[in-house]
mmCIF file of C-alpha atoms and ligand atoms in Angstrom:
data_model
loop_
_atom_site.group_PDB
_atom_site.id
_atom_site.type_symbol
_atom_site.label_atom_id
_atom_site.label_comp_id
_atom_site.label_asym_id
_atom_site.label_seq_id
_atom_site.Cartn_x
_atom_site.Cartn_y
_atom_site.Cartn_z
ATOM 1 C CA MET A 920 -0.462 -14.316 -16.187
ATOM 2 C CA SER A 921 -1.091 -12.622 -12.857
ATOM 3 C CA ILE A 922 -1.240 -10.113 -10.472
ATOM 4 C CA CYS A 923 1.981 -8.458 -9.012
ATOM 5 C CA ILE A 924 1.518 -6.514 -5.895
ATOM 6 C CA VAL A 925 3.165 -3.510 -5.707
ATOM 7 C CA VAL A 926 4.555 -1.444 -2.433
ATOM 8 C CA PRO A 927 4.852 1.862 -2.669
ATOM 9 C CA MET A 928 7.304 2.909 0.132
ATOM 10 C CA LYS A 929 9.350 6.296 1.089
ATOM 11 C CA SER A 930 12.084 6.820 2.513
ATOM 12 C CA PRO A 931 11.417 6.236 6.296
ATOM 13 C CA HIS A 932 13.477 10.140 7.105
ATOM 14 C CA ARG A 933 10.341 11.063 5.034
ATOM 15 C CA ALA A 934 7.679 8.915 6.834
ATOM 16 C CA LYS A 935 4.784 9.785 8.971
ATOM 17 C CA GLN A 936 5.186 13.468 9.057
ATOM 18 C CA ARG A 937 1.124 13.468 10.091
ATOM 19 C CA LEU A 938 2.451 11.908 13.307
ATOM 20 C CA SER A 939 5.036 14.818 13.838
ATOM 21 C CA GLN A 940 3.088 16.655 16.964
ATOM 22 C CA ASP A 941 2.683 12.619 18.891
ATOM 23 C CA LEU A 942 6.314 11.282 17.675
ATOM 24 C CA SER A 943 9.993 12.052 18.067
ATOM 25 C CA PRO A 944 11.672 11.342 14.211
ATOM 26 C CA VAL A 945 13.116 8.418 15.454
ATOM 27 C CA GLN A 946 9.739 6.844 16.650
ATOM 28 C CA ARG A 947 8.142 7.722 13.336
ATOM 29 C CA GLN A 948 10.923 6.088 11.455
ATOM 30 C CA ALA A 949 10.709 3.049 13.384
ATOM 31 C CA LEU A 950 6.647 2.526 12.950
ATOM 32 C CA ALA A 951 7.078 3.606 9.204
ATOM 33 C CA ILE A 952 9.716 0.186 8.863
ATOM 34 C CA GLN A 953 7.829 -1.590 11.617
ATOM 35 C CA LEU A 954 4.540 -1.536 9.287
ATOM 36 C CA PHE A 955 6.356 -1.641 6.242
ATOM 37 C CA ARG A 956 8.482 -5.514 7.465
ATOM 38 C CA HIS A 957 5.217 -6.289 8.670
ATOM 39 C CA THR A 958 3.844 -5.636 5.098
ATOM 40 C CA LEU A 959 5.934 -7.569 3.185
ATOM 41 C CA SER A 960 6.398 -10.712 5.708
ATOM 42 C CA PHE A 961 2.405 -10.816 5.792
ATOM 43 C CA LEU A 962 2.607 -10.689 1.882
ATOM 44 C CA ARG A 963 5.577 -13.389 1.314
ATOM 45 C CA SER A 964 3.941 -16.088 4.402
ATOM 46 C CA TYR A 965 0.132 -16.117 2.842
ATOM 47 C CA PHE A 966 0.271 -15.023 -0.813
ATOM 48 C CA SER A 967 4.108 -15.834 -2.169
ATOM 49 C CA ASP A 968 2.198 -17.074 -4.894
ATOM 50 C CA LEU A 969 2.320 -13.681 -6.528
ATOM 51 C CA ASP A 970 5.194 -11.686 -7.109
ATOM 52 C CA THR A 971 5.568 -8.306 -4.982
ATOM 53 C CA LEU A 972 7.488 -5.185 -5.983
ATOM 54 C CA VAL A 973 8.694 -2.567 -3.483
ATOM 55 C CA VAL A 974 8.973 0.581 -5.699
ATOM 56 C CA SER A 975 11.058 3.363 -3.496
ATOM 57 C CA ASP A 976 13.118 5.675 -3.787
ATOM 58 C CA SER A 977 15.685 4.715 -1.039
ATOM 59 C CA GLU A 978 17.962 2.261 -0.998
ATOM 60 C CA GLU A 979 17.485 1.697 2.406
ATOM 61 C CA VAL A 980 13.871 0.411 1.845
ATOM 62 C CA LEU A 981 14.966 -1.331 -1.284
ATOM 63 C CA ALA A 982 17.490 -3.663 0.573
ATOM 64 C CA THR A 983 14.860 -3.950 3.467
ATOM 65 C CA ALA A 984 12.571 -5.631 -0.108
ATOM 66 C CA ARG A 985 15.328 -7.979 -1.017
ATOM 67 C CA GLU A 986 15.351 -9.748 2.108
ATOM 68 C CA TYR A 987 12.229 -10.751 1.912
ATOM 69 C CA ASN A 988 12.776 -11.951 -2.010
ATOM 70 C CA CYS A 989 10.718 -9.024 -3.427
ATOM 71 C CA LEU A 990 11.020 -7.208 -6.298
ATOM 72 C CA THR A 991 12.701 -4.189 -6.241
ATOM 73 C CA LEU A 992 12.029 -0.458 -8.768
ATOM 74 C CA GLN A 993 14.247 2.438 -7.821
ATOM 75 C CA GLN A 994 11.989 5.388 -8.180
ATOM 76 C CA ASP A 995 14.114 8.126 -10.045
ATOM 77 C CA GLY A 996 11.502 10.431 -10.925
ATOM 78 C CA PRO A 997 9.526 13.098 -9.009
ATOM 79 C CA SER A 998 9.320 12.220 -5.614
ATOM 80 C CA GLY A 999 5.186 11.460 -4.846
ATOM 81 C CA LEU A 1000 2.976 8.220 -3.738
ATOM 82 C CA ASN A 1001 1.344 8.713 -7.361
ATOM 83 C CA PRO A 1002 4.476 8.961 -9.478
ATOM 84 C CA ALA A 1003 5.908 6.191 -6.887
ATOM 85 C CA VAL A 1004 2.802 4.023 -8.697
ATOM 86 C CA GLN A 1005 2.902 5.024 -11.947
ATOM 87 C CA ASP A 1006 6.148 3.981 -12.384
ATOM 88 C CA ALA A 1007 5.614 0.589 -10.681
ATOM 89 C CA ALA A 1008 2.167 0.303 -13.490
ATOM 90 C CA HIS A 1009 4.753 0.956 -16.059
ATOM 91 C CA TRP A 1010 7.115 -1.748 -14.951
ATOM 92 C CA VAL A 1011 4.673 -4.001 -14.426
ATOM 93 C CA SER A 1012 2.641 -3.606 -18.222
ATOM 94 C CA GLN A 1013 5.722 -4.206 -19.724
ATOM 95 C CA ARG A 1014 5.820 -7.820 -17.960
ATOM 96 C CA ASP A 1015 4.001 -10.953 -18.163
ATOM 97 C CA TYR A 1016 1.048 -9.641 -15.848
ATOM 98 C CA ASN A 1017 -2.730 -9.405 -15.921
ATOM 99 C CA GLY A 1018 -2.050 -6.242 -13.667
ATOM 100 C CA MET A 1019 -1.306 -5.177 -10.375
ATOM 101 C CA LEU A 1020 -2.515 -4.368 -6.903
ATOM 102 C CA VAL A 1021 -1.459 -1.891 -4.852
ATOM 103 C CA LEU A 1022 -1.080 -1.997 -1.130
ATOM 104 C CA PRO A 1023 0.743 0.728 0.997
ATOM 105 C CA GLY A 1024 3.013 0.261 3.550
ATOM 106 C CA ASP A 1025 1.121 1.187 6.535
ATOM 107 C CA LEU A 1026 -2.359 -1.157 7.024
ATOM 108 C CA ALA A 1027 -2.585 -2.087 10.288
ATOM 109 C CA LEU A 1028 -4.641 -4.732 9.985
ATOM 110 C CA LEU A 1029 -3.730 -6.786 6.804
ATOM 111 C CA ASN A 1030 -5.619 -10.530 6.686
ATOM 112 C CA VAL A 1031 -5.239 -13.179 4.292
ATOM 113 C CA ALA A 1032 -9.469 -12.844 3.860
ATOM 114 C CA ASP A 1033 -9.485 -9.519 2.295
ATOM 115 C CA ILE A 1034 -6.741 -9.975 0.306
ATOM 116 C CA THR A 1035 -8.356 -12.802 -1.116
ATOM 117 C CA GLN A 1036 -11.681 -11.115 -2.275
ATOM 118 C CA LEU A 1037 -9.857 -8.490 -3.860
ATOM 119 C CA LEU A 1038 -7.905 -10.848 -6.020
ATOM 120 C CA ASN A 1039 -10.975 -12.743 -5.953
ATOM 121 C CA GLU A 1040 -12.925 -10.128 -7.411
ATOM 122 C CA ALA A 1041 -10.514 -8.846 -9.816
ATOM 123 C CA SER A 1042 -11.910 -12.284 -12.622
ATOM 124 C CA ALA A 1043 -14.755 -9.830 -12.635
ATOM 125 C CA HIS A 1044 -14.212 -6.583 -12.900
ATOM 126 C CA ASP A 1045 -11.242 -4.221 -14.617
ATOM 127 C CA ALA A 1046 -10.316 -2.296 -11.017
ATOM 128 C CA VAL A 1047 -10.636 -3.233 -7.211
ATOM 129 C CA LEU A 1048 -10.208 -0.932 -4.654
ATOM 130 C CA ALA A 1049 -10.566 -0.703 -0.902
ATOM 131 C CA ILE A 1050 -11.778 2.592 0.575
ATOM 132 C CA ALA A 1051 -10.063 3.680 3.710
ATOM 133 C CA ASP A 1052 -11.615 5.047 6.839
ATOM 134 C CA ASP A 1053 -9.999 8.951 5.654
ATOM 135 C CA GLY A 1054 -11.798 8.416 2.183
ATOM 136 C CA GLY A 1055 -8.561 7.646 0.713
ATOM 137 C CA THR A 1056 -7.388 4.221 -1.297
ATOM 138 C CA ASN A 1057 -6.307 1.337 0.956
ATOM 139 C CA ALA A 1058 -5.876 -1.316 -1.938
ATOM 140 C CA LEU A 1059 -6.318 -0.418 -5.250
ATOM 141 C CA LEU A 1060 -6.068 -3.329 -8.328
ATOM 142 C CA VAL A 1061 -6.161 -2.283 -11.524
ATOM 143 C CA GLN A 1062 -5.999 -4.608 -14.908
ATOM 144 C CA PRO A 1063 -3.762 -3.743 -16.786
ATOM 145 C CA ALA A 1064 -1.678 -2.109 -14.631
ATOM 146 C CA ASP A 1065 -1.175 1.266 -17.085
ATOM 147 C CA SER A 1066 -4.975 1.658 -17.735
ATOM 148 C CA LEU A 1067 -5.553 4.141 -14.661
ATOM 149 C CA CYS A 1068 -4.034 7.544 -14.063
ATOM 150 C CA PHE A 1069 -3.452 7.692 -10.286
ATOM 151 C CA SER A 1070 -4.955 9.954 -7.813
ATOM 152 C CA TYR A 1071 -3.963 9.315 -4.119
ATOM 153 C CA GLY A 1072 -4.356 12.688 -2.147
ATOM 154 C CA HIS A 1073 -7.627 13.238 -0.214
ATOM 155 C CA ASN A 1074 -10.647 11.665 -1.329
ATOM 156 C CA SER A 1075 -8.517 9.379 -3.794
ATOM 157 C CA ALA A 1076 -11.173 6.601 -3.307
ATOM 158 C CA LEU A 1077 -13.732 8.753 -5.183
ATOM 159 C CA LYS A 1078 -11.412 10.311 -7.481
ATOM 160 C CA HIS A 1079 -10.085 6.306 -8.488
ATOM 161 C CA GLN A 1080 -13.810 5.514 -9.174
ATOM 162 C CA GLN A 1081 -14.668 8.685 -11.394
ATOM 163 C CA GLU A 1082 -11.591 7.907 -13.365
ATOM 164 C CA CYS A 1083 -12.529 4.281 -13.985
ATOM 165 C CA VAL A 1084 -16.015 5.834 -14.886
ATOM 166 C CA ARG A 1085 -14.145 8.352 -17.200
ATOM 167 C CA ARG A 1086 -11.930 5.356 -18.629
ATOM 168 C CA GLY A 1087 -14.977 2.822 -19.292
ATOM 169 C CA LEU A 1088 -13.685 0.432 -16.797
ATOM 170 C CA SER A 1089 -15.892 -1.804 -14.278
ATOM 171 C CA PHE A 1090 -15.120 -1.407 -11.060
ATOM 172 C CA LYS A 1091 -15.821 -2.674 -7.254
ATOM 173 C CA ALA A 1092 -15.457 -0.536 -4.788
ATOM 174 C CA LEU A 1093 -15.238 -2.803 -1.234
ATOM 175 C CA ASN A 1094 -15.393 -1.384 2.597
ATOM 176 C CA LEU A 1095 -13.392 -3.626 4.354
ATOM 177 C CA PRO A 1096 -13.638 -2.369 7.802
ATOM 178 C CA ARG A 1097 -9.831 -3.815 8.597
ATOM 179 C CA LEU A 1098 -8.159 -2.750 5.261
ATOM 180 C CA ALA A 1099 -10.214 0.750 5.879
ATOM 181 C CA LEU A 1100 -7.271 1.588 8.904
ATOM 182 C CA ASP A 1101 -3.698 2.827 7.764
ATOM 183 C CA ILE A 1102 -1.565 4.249 10.402
ATOM 184 C CA ASP A 1103 -2.170 8.347 9.518
ATOM 185 C CA GLN A 1104 -2.451 9.566 12.757
ATOM 186 C CA LEU A 1105 -2.376 9.199 16.659
ATOM 187 C CA LYS A 1106 -6.220 7.990 16.643
ATOM 188 C CA ASP A 1107 -5.329 5.477 13.963
ATOM 189 C CA LEU A 1108 -2.314 4.048 16.295
ATOM 190 C CA GLN A 1109 -4.801 3.744 18.731
ATOM 191 C CA GLN A 1110 -7.152 2.311 17.192
ATOM 192 C CA ALA A 1111 -5.125 -0.733 15.767
ATOM 193 C CA GLU A 1112 -4.003 -1.000 19.229
ATOM 194 C CA GLU A 1113 -7.438 -1.583 20.488
ATOM 195 C CA ALA A 1114 -8.099 -4.061 17.197
ATOM 196 C CA SER A 1115 -4.856 -6.013 18.893
ATOM 197 C CA SER A 1116 -2.852 -5.170 15.228
ATOM 198 C CA GLU A 1117 -0.145 -7.745 14.898
ATOM 199 C CA ALA A 1118 1.762 -5.058 12.988
ATOM 200 C CA LEU A 1119 2.328 -3.295 15.747
ATOM 201 C CA GLN A 1120 3.331 -5.861 18.002
ATOM 202 C CA GLY A 1121 6.133 -4.816 20.263
ATOM 203 C CA TRP A 1122 5.365 -1.353 19.384
ATOM 204 C CA ASN A 1123 5.502 0.822 22.385
ATOM 205 C CA TYR A 1124 4.988 4.536 21.364
ATOM 206 C CA ALA A 1125 3.924 6.052 25.118
HETATM 207 N N1 GTP B 2086 7.911 4.675 -3.196
HETATM 208 C C1 GTP B 2086 7.125 6.094 -2.878
HETATM 209 N N2 GTP B 2086 6.490 5.536 -1.702
HETATM 210 C C2 GTP B 2086 5.338 6.942 -0.818
HETATM 211 C C3 GTP B 2086 5.401 8.116 -1.418
HETATM 212 N N3 GTP B 2086 4.843 8.329 -0.567
HETATM 213 C C4 GTP B 2086 3.767 8.106 0.457
HETATM 214 N N4 GTP B 2086 4.713 6.676 -0.442
HETATM 215 C C5 GTP B 2086 4.691 5.274 0.236
HETATM 216 O O1 GTP B 2086 2.454 5.121 0.055
HETATM 217 C C6 GTP B 2086 2.231 4.947 1.706
HETATM 218 C C7 GTP B 2086 1.475 5.536 1.741
HETATM 219 O O2 GTP B 2086 1.397 6.572 2.177
HETATM 220 P P1 GTP B 2086 1.218 8.132 3.002
HETATM 221 O O3 GTP B 2086 0.225 7.669 4.219
HETATM 222 O O4 GTP B 2086 1.387 9.488 2.096
HETATM 223 O O5 GTP B 2086 2.786 8.805 3.704
HETATM 224 P P2 GTP B 2086 3.190 8.186 5.146
HETATM 225 O O6 GTP B 2086 4.315 8.435 5.635
HETATM 226 O O7 GTP B 2086 2.546 6.908 5.768
HETATM 227 O O8 GTP B 2086 2.403 9.524 6.382
HETATM 228 P P3 GTP B 2086 2.560 11.102 6.333
HETATM 229 O O9 GTP B 2086 3.796 11.298 5.891
HETATM 230 O O10 GTP B 2086 1.856 11.752 7.062
HETATM 231 O O11 GTP B 2086 1.921 11.123 4.968
HETATM 232 C C8 GTP B 2086 3.406 4.512 2.593
HETATM 233 O O12 GTP B 2086 3.534 3.168 2.175
HETATM 234 C C9 GTP B 2086 4.288 5.013 1.994
HETATM 235 O O13 GTP B 2086 5.485 4.950 2.282
HETATM 236 C C10 GTP B 2086 6.823 8.770 -2.512
HETATM 237 O O14 GTP B 2086 6.986 9.214 -2.745
HETATM 238 N N5 GTP B 2086 7.207 7.585 -2.870
HETATM 239 O O1 3PG B 2087 -5.270 8.380 -1.308
HETATM 240 C C1 3PG B 2087 -4.816 7.935 0.089
HETATM 241 O O2 3PG B 2087 -5.176 6.746 0.188
HETATM 242 C C2 3PG B 2087 -3.450 8.334 0.283
HETATM 243 O O3 3PG B 2087 -2.795 9.882 -0.398
HETATM 244 C C3 3PG B 2087 -2.348 7.294 0.603
HETATM 245 O O4 3PG B 2087 -3.374 6.680 1.846
HETATM 246 P P1 3PG B 2087 -2.882 7.404 3.502
HETATM 247 O O5 3PG B 2087 -4.180 7.359 3.652
HETATM 248 O O6 3PG B 2087 -2.069 6.618 4.128
HETATM 249 O O7 3PG B 2087 -1.914 8.734 2.910
#
Protein backbone atom coordinates (compact mmCIF):
# COMPACT_ATOMS: atom_id res chain seq x y z
CA MET A 1 0.00 0.00 0.00
CA SER A 2 1.40 3.38 -0.90
CA ILE A 3 0.68 6.69 -2.49
CA CYS A 4 -0.06 6.96 -6.21
CA ILE A 5 1.20 10.21 -7.76
CA VAL A 6 -1.39 11.68 -10.13
CA VAL A 7 -0.46 14.14 -12.87
CA PRO A 8 -3.45 15.68 -14.66
CA MET A 9 -2.58 17.06 -18.08
CA LYS A 10 -4.93 18.53 -20.63
CA SER A 11 -4.41 18.42 -24.37
CA PRO A 12 -1.43 20.70 -25.20
CA HIS A 13 -3.58 22.35 -27.89
CA ARG A 14 -5.76 23.82 -25.12
CA ALA A 15 -2.96 24.57 -22.66
CA LYS A 16 -1.61 27.80 -21.26
CA GLN A 17 -4.51 30.02 -22.34
CA ARG A 18 -3.49 32.70 -19.86
CA LEU A 19 -0.32 33.20 -21.89
CA SER A 20 -2.27 33.86 -25.11
CA GLN A 21 -1.30 37.53 -25.13
CA ASP A 22 2.40 36.76 -24.73
CA LEU A 23 3.09 33.51 -26.61
CA SER A 24 2.02 32.09 -29.94
CA PRO A 25 -0.09 28.89 -29.97
CA VAL A 26 3.02 26.92 -31.01
CA GLN A 27 5.06 28.38 -28.14
CA ARG A 28 2.32 27.69 -25.60
CA GLN A 29 1.99 24.11 -26.72
CA ALA A 30 5.76 23.61 -26.64
CA LEU A 31 5.93 25.12 -23.17
CA ALA A 32 3.16 22.88 -21.83
CA ILE A 33 4.85 19.77 -23.28
CA GLN A 34 8.27 20.76 -21.95
CA LEU A 35 6.92 21.30 -18.42
CA PHE A 36 4.97 18.04 -18.56
CA ARG A 37 7.98 16.03 -19.75
CA HIS A 38 10.12 17.61 -17.06
CA THR A 39 7.55 16.62 -14.41
CA LEU A 40 7.50 12.99 -15.54
CA SER A 41 11.28 12.82 -15.86
CA PHE A 42 11.66 14.23 -12.34
CA LEU A 43 9.14 11.81 -10.84
CA ARG A 44 10.58 8.75 -12.57
CA SER A 45 14.13 9.76 -11.63
CA TYR A 46 13.56 10.47 -7.95
CA PHE A 47 10.28 8.79 -6.96
CA SER A 48 10.28 5.67 -9.13
CA ASP A 49 9.29 3.61 -6.07
CA LEU A 50 5.86 5.25 -6.37
CA ASP A 51 3.47 4.71 -9.27
CA THR A 52 2.68 7.77 -11.37
CA LEU A 53 -0.70 7.96 -13.08
CA VAL A 54 -1.28 10.49 -15.86
CA VAL A 55 -4.90 11.42 -16.50
CA SER A 56 -5.69 13.18 -19.76
CA ASP A 57 -8.21 13.62 -22.54
CA SER A 58 -5.35 13.57 -25.04
CA GLU A 59 -3.97 10.38 -26.59
CA GLU A 60 -0.75 12.27 -27.39
CA VAL A 61 -0.29 13.08 -23.68
CA LEU A 62 -1.00 9.49 -22.64
CA ALA A 63 1.51 8.20 -25.22
CA THR A 64 4.13 10.55 -23.77
CA ALA A 65 3.29 9.27 -20.29
CA ARG A 66 3.92 5.70 -21.42
CA GLU A 67 7.40 6.72 -22.63
CA TYR A 68 8.17 7.42 -18.96
CA ASN A 69 6.61 4.15 -17.75
CA CYS A 70 3.71 5.95 -16.16
CA LEU A 71 0.25 4.48 -15.75
CA THR A 72 -2.40 6.18 -17.83
CA LEU A 73 -6.06 7.00 -17.49
CA GLN A 74 -8.15 8.32 -20.38
CA GLN A 75 -10.45 11.15 -19.29
CA ASP A 76 -13.72 10.24 -21.00
CA GLY A 77 -16.18 12.35 -19.06
CA PRO A 78 -16.52 16.12 -18.89
CA SER A 79 -13.37 18.16 -19.49
CA GLY A 80 -11.82 20.20 -16.71
CA LEU A 81 -9.28 19.71 -13.96
CA ASN A 82 -11.81 18.78 -11.27
CA PRO A 83 -13.44 15.97 -13.28
CA ALA A 84 -9.96 14.72 -14.26
CA VAL A 85 -8.80 14.53 -10.65
CA GLN A 86 -12.12 13.01 -9.59
CA ASP A 87 -11.68 10.27 -12.23
CA ALA A 88 -8.14 9.64 -10.98
CA ALA A 89 -9.36 9.50 -7.36
CA HIS A 90 -11.92 6.88 -8.33
CA TRP A 91 -9.28 4.86 -10.23
CA VAL A 92 -6.79 5.04 -7.33
CA SER A 93 -9.37 4.21 -4.67
CA GLN A 94 -10.28 1.00 -6.48
CA ARG A 95 -6.70 -0.21 -6.30
CA ASP A 96 -4.19 -1.07 -3.63
CA TYR A 97 -3.10 2.45 -2.64
CA ASN A 98 -3.42 4.40 0.61
CA GLY A 99 -4.12 7.59 -1.29
CA MET A 100 -2.88 9.91 -4.01
CA LEU A 101 -0.67 12.94 -4.46
CA VAL A 102 -1.92 15.25 -7.20
CA LEU A 103 0.78 17.33 -8.89
CA PRO A 104 -0.07 19.60 -11.82
CA GLY A 105 2.12 19.22 -14.89
CA ASP A 106 3.30 22.83 -14.88
CA LEU A 107 5.42 23.29 -11.76
CA ALA A 108 8.62 25.21 -12.44
CA LEU A 109 10.71 24.34 -9.39
CA LEU A 110 9.95 20.73 -8.55
CA ASN A 111 12.45 19.40 -6.04
CA VAL A 112 13.05 16.26 -4.03
CA ALA A 113 13.03 17.93 -0.60
CA ASP A 114 9.55 19.43 -1.01
CA ILE A 115 7.95 16.26 -2.37
CA THR A 116 9.60 14.22 0.36
CA GLN A 117 8.25 16.62 2.98
CA LEU A 118 4.74 16.31 1.55
CA LEU A 119 4.95 12.53 1.61
CA ASN A 120 6.35 12.50 5.15
CA GLU A 121 3.57 14.77 6.45
CA ALA A 122 1.10 12.18 5.19
CA SER A 123 2.00 9.88 8.06
CA ALA A 124 0.33 12.35 10.43
CA HIS A 125 -2.46 13.86 8.31
CA ASP A 126 -5.28 12.69 6.03
CA ALA A 127 -4.51 15.50 3.60
CA VAL A 128 -1.46 17.63 2.85
CA LEU A 129 -1.37 20.50 0.41
CA ALA A 130 1.13 22.97 -1.00
CA ILE A 131 -0.29 26.44 -1.52
CA ALA A 132 0.43 28.20 -4.81
CA ASP A 133 1.48 31.86 -4.98
CA ASP A 134 -1.93 32.69 -6.44
CA GLY A 135 -3.90 30.81 -3.76
CA GLY A 136 -4.21 27.68 -5.90
CA THR A 137 -3.26 24.15 -4.92
CA ASN A 138 0.06 23.06 -6.39
CA ALA A 139 0.18 19.72 -4.61
CA LEU A 140 -2.60 17.83 -2.89
CA LEU A 141 -2.10 14.56 -1.07
CA VAL A 142 -5.25 12.88 0.14
CA GLN A 143 -5.89 9.55 1.88
CA PRO A 144 -7.99 7.76 0.85
CA ALA A 145 -7.92 9.21 -2.65
CA ASP A 146 -11.69 9.63 -2.95
CA SER A 147 -12.28 11.29 0.42
CA LEU A 148 -12.42 14.87 -0.92
CA CYS A 149 -14.58 16.76 -3.38
CA PHE A 150 -12.07 18.68 -5.51
CA SER A 151 -12.33 22.44 -5.93
CA TYR A 152 -9.52 23.46 -8.25
CA GLY A 153 -9.99 27.00 -9.49
CA HIS A 154 -9.82 30.40 -7.81
CA ASN A 155 -8.54 30.19 -4.22
CA SER A 156 -8.58 26.42 -4.29
CA ALA A 157 -6.09 25.99 -1.44
CA LEU A 158 -8.54 27.62 0.97
CA LYS A 159 -11.46 25.68 -0.48
CA HIS A 160 -9.61 22.39 -0.13
CA GLN A 161 -8.84 23.18 3.52
CA GLN A 162 -12.49 24.07 4.15
CA GLU A 163 -13.52 20.82 2.51
CA CYS A 164 -11.19 18.91 4.85
CA VAL A 165 -12.79 20.61 7.86
CA ARG A 166 -16.27 19.84 6.51
CA ARG A 167 -15.38 16.17 6.10
CA GLY A 168 -13.52 15.87 9.41
CA LEU A 169 -10.18 15.15 7.75
CA SER A 170 -6.96 16.22 9.44
CA PHE A 171 -4.81 18.31 7.12
CA LYS A 172 -1.63 20.29 6.85
CA ALA A 173 -1.20 23.25 4.48
CA LEU A 174 2.40 23.94 3.52
CA ASN A 175 3.92 27.12 2.18
CA LEU A 176 6.81 25.79 0.15
CA PRO A 177 8.24 28.66 -1.93
CA ARG A 178 9.48 26.47 -4.78
CA LEU A 179 6.30 24.41 -5.07
CA ALA A 180 4.33 27.65 -4.95
CA LEU A 181 5.44 28.51 -8.49
CA ASP A 182 3.45 27.12 -11.38
CA ILE A 183 3.58 28.65 -14.83
CA ASP A 184 0.35 30.52 -15.51
CA GLN A 185 1.46 33.98 -16.58
CA LEU A 186 4.46 35.77 -18.07
CA LYS A 187 5.62 36.89 -14.62
CA ASP A 188 5.78 33.21 -13.58
CA LEU A 189 8.01 32.40 -16.55
CA GLN A 190 10.27 35.31 -15.66
CA GLN A 191 10.38 34.29 -11.99
CA ALA A 192 11.20 30.72 -12.97
CA GLU A 193 14.00 31.89 -15.24
CA GLU A 194 15.44 34.03 -12.46
CA ALA A 195 15.39 30.96 -10.23
CA SER A 196 17.21 28.98 -12.96
CA SER A 197 14.34 26.55 -13.34
CA GLU A 198 15.53 23.22 -14.70
CA ALA A 199 12.05 22.72 -16.10
CA LEU A 200 12.66 25.59 -18.51
CA GLN A 201 16.13 24.58 -19.62
CA GLY A 202 16.49 25.33 -23.31
CA TRP A 203 13.25 27.26 -23.36
CA ASN A 204 13.46 30.61 -25.10
CA TYR A 205 10.27 32.62 -25.35
CA ALA A 206 11.82 35.99 -26.20
N1 LIG B 1 -6.63 15.88 -17.52
C1 LIG B 1 -6.84 17.20 -17.45
N2 LIG B 1 -5.90 18.01 -16.92
C2 LIG B 1 -6.16 19.34 -16.86
C3 LIG B 1 -7.39 19.89 -17.33
N3 LIG B 1 -7.35 21.24 -17.13
C4 LIG B 1 -6.16 21.50 -16.58
N4 LIG B 1 -5.42 20.37 -16.43
C5 LIG B 1 -4.05 20.25 -15.93
O1 LIG B 1 -3.97 20.80 -14.63
C6 LIG B 1 -2.76 21.52 -14.46
C7 LIG B 1 -3.06 22.98 -14.11
O2 LIG B 1 -3.83 23.45 -15.17
P1 LIG B 1 -4.25 24.95 -15.49
O3 LIG B 1 -3.30 25.92 -14.92
O4 LIG B 1 -5.69 25.06 -15.15
O5 LIG B 1 -4.14 24.92 -17.10
P2 LIG B 1 -2.95 25.38 -18.00
O6 LIG B 1 -3.10 24.79 -19.34
O7 LIG B 1 -1.66 25.08 -17.30
O8 LIG B 1 -3.13 26.96 -18.09
P3 LIG B 1 -4.42 27.84 -18.52
O9 LIG B 1 -4.91 27.33 -19.84
O10 LIG B 1 -3.88 29.22 -18.60
O11 LIG B 1 -5.45 27.67 -17.42
C8 LIG B 1 -1.97 21.35 -15.78
O12 LIG B 1 -1.12 20.24 -15.66
C9 LIG B 1 -3.08 21.08 -16.77
O13 LIG B 1 -2.65 20.38 -17.93
C10 LIG B 1 -8.36 18.99 -17.91
O14 LIG B 1 -9.42 19.38 -18.37
N5 LIG B 1 -8.03 17.68 -17.93
O1 LIG C 1 -6.74 25.56 -8.16
C1 LIG C 1 -5.73 25.62 -8.77
O2 LIG C 1 -4.64 25.48 -8.23
C2 LIG C 1 -5.78 25.89 -10.25
O3 LIG C 1 -7.00 25.80 -10.82
C3 LIG C 1 -4.89 24.94 -10.99
O4 LIG C 1 -3.69 25.46 -10.96
P1 LIG C 1 -3.31 26.80 -11.77
O5 LIG C 1 -2.89 27.77 -10.72
O6 LIG C 1 -2.21 26.33 -12.65
O7 LIG C 1 -4.50 27.25 -12.54
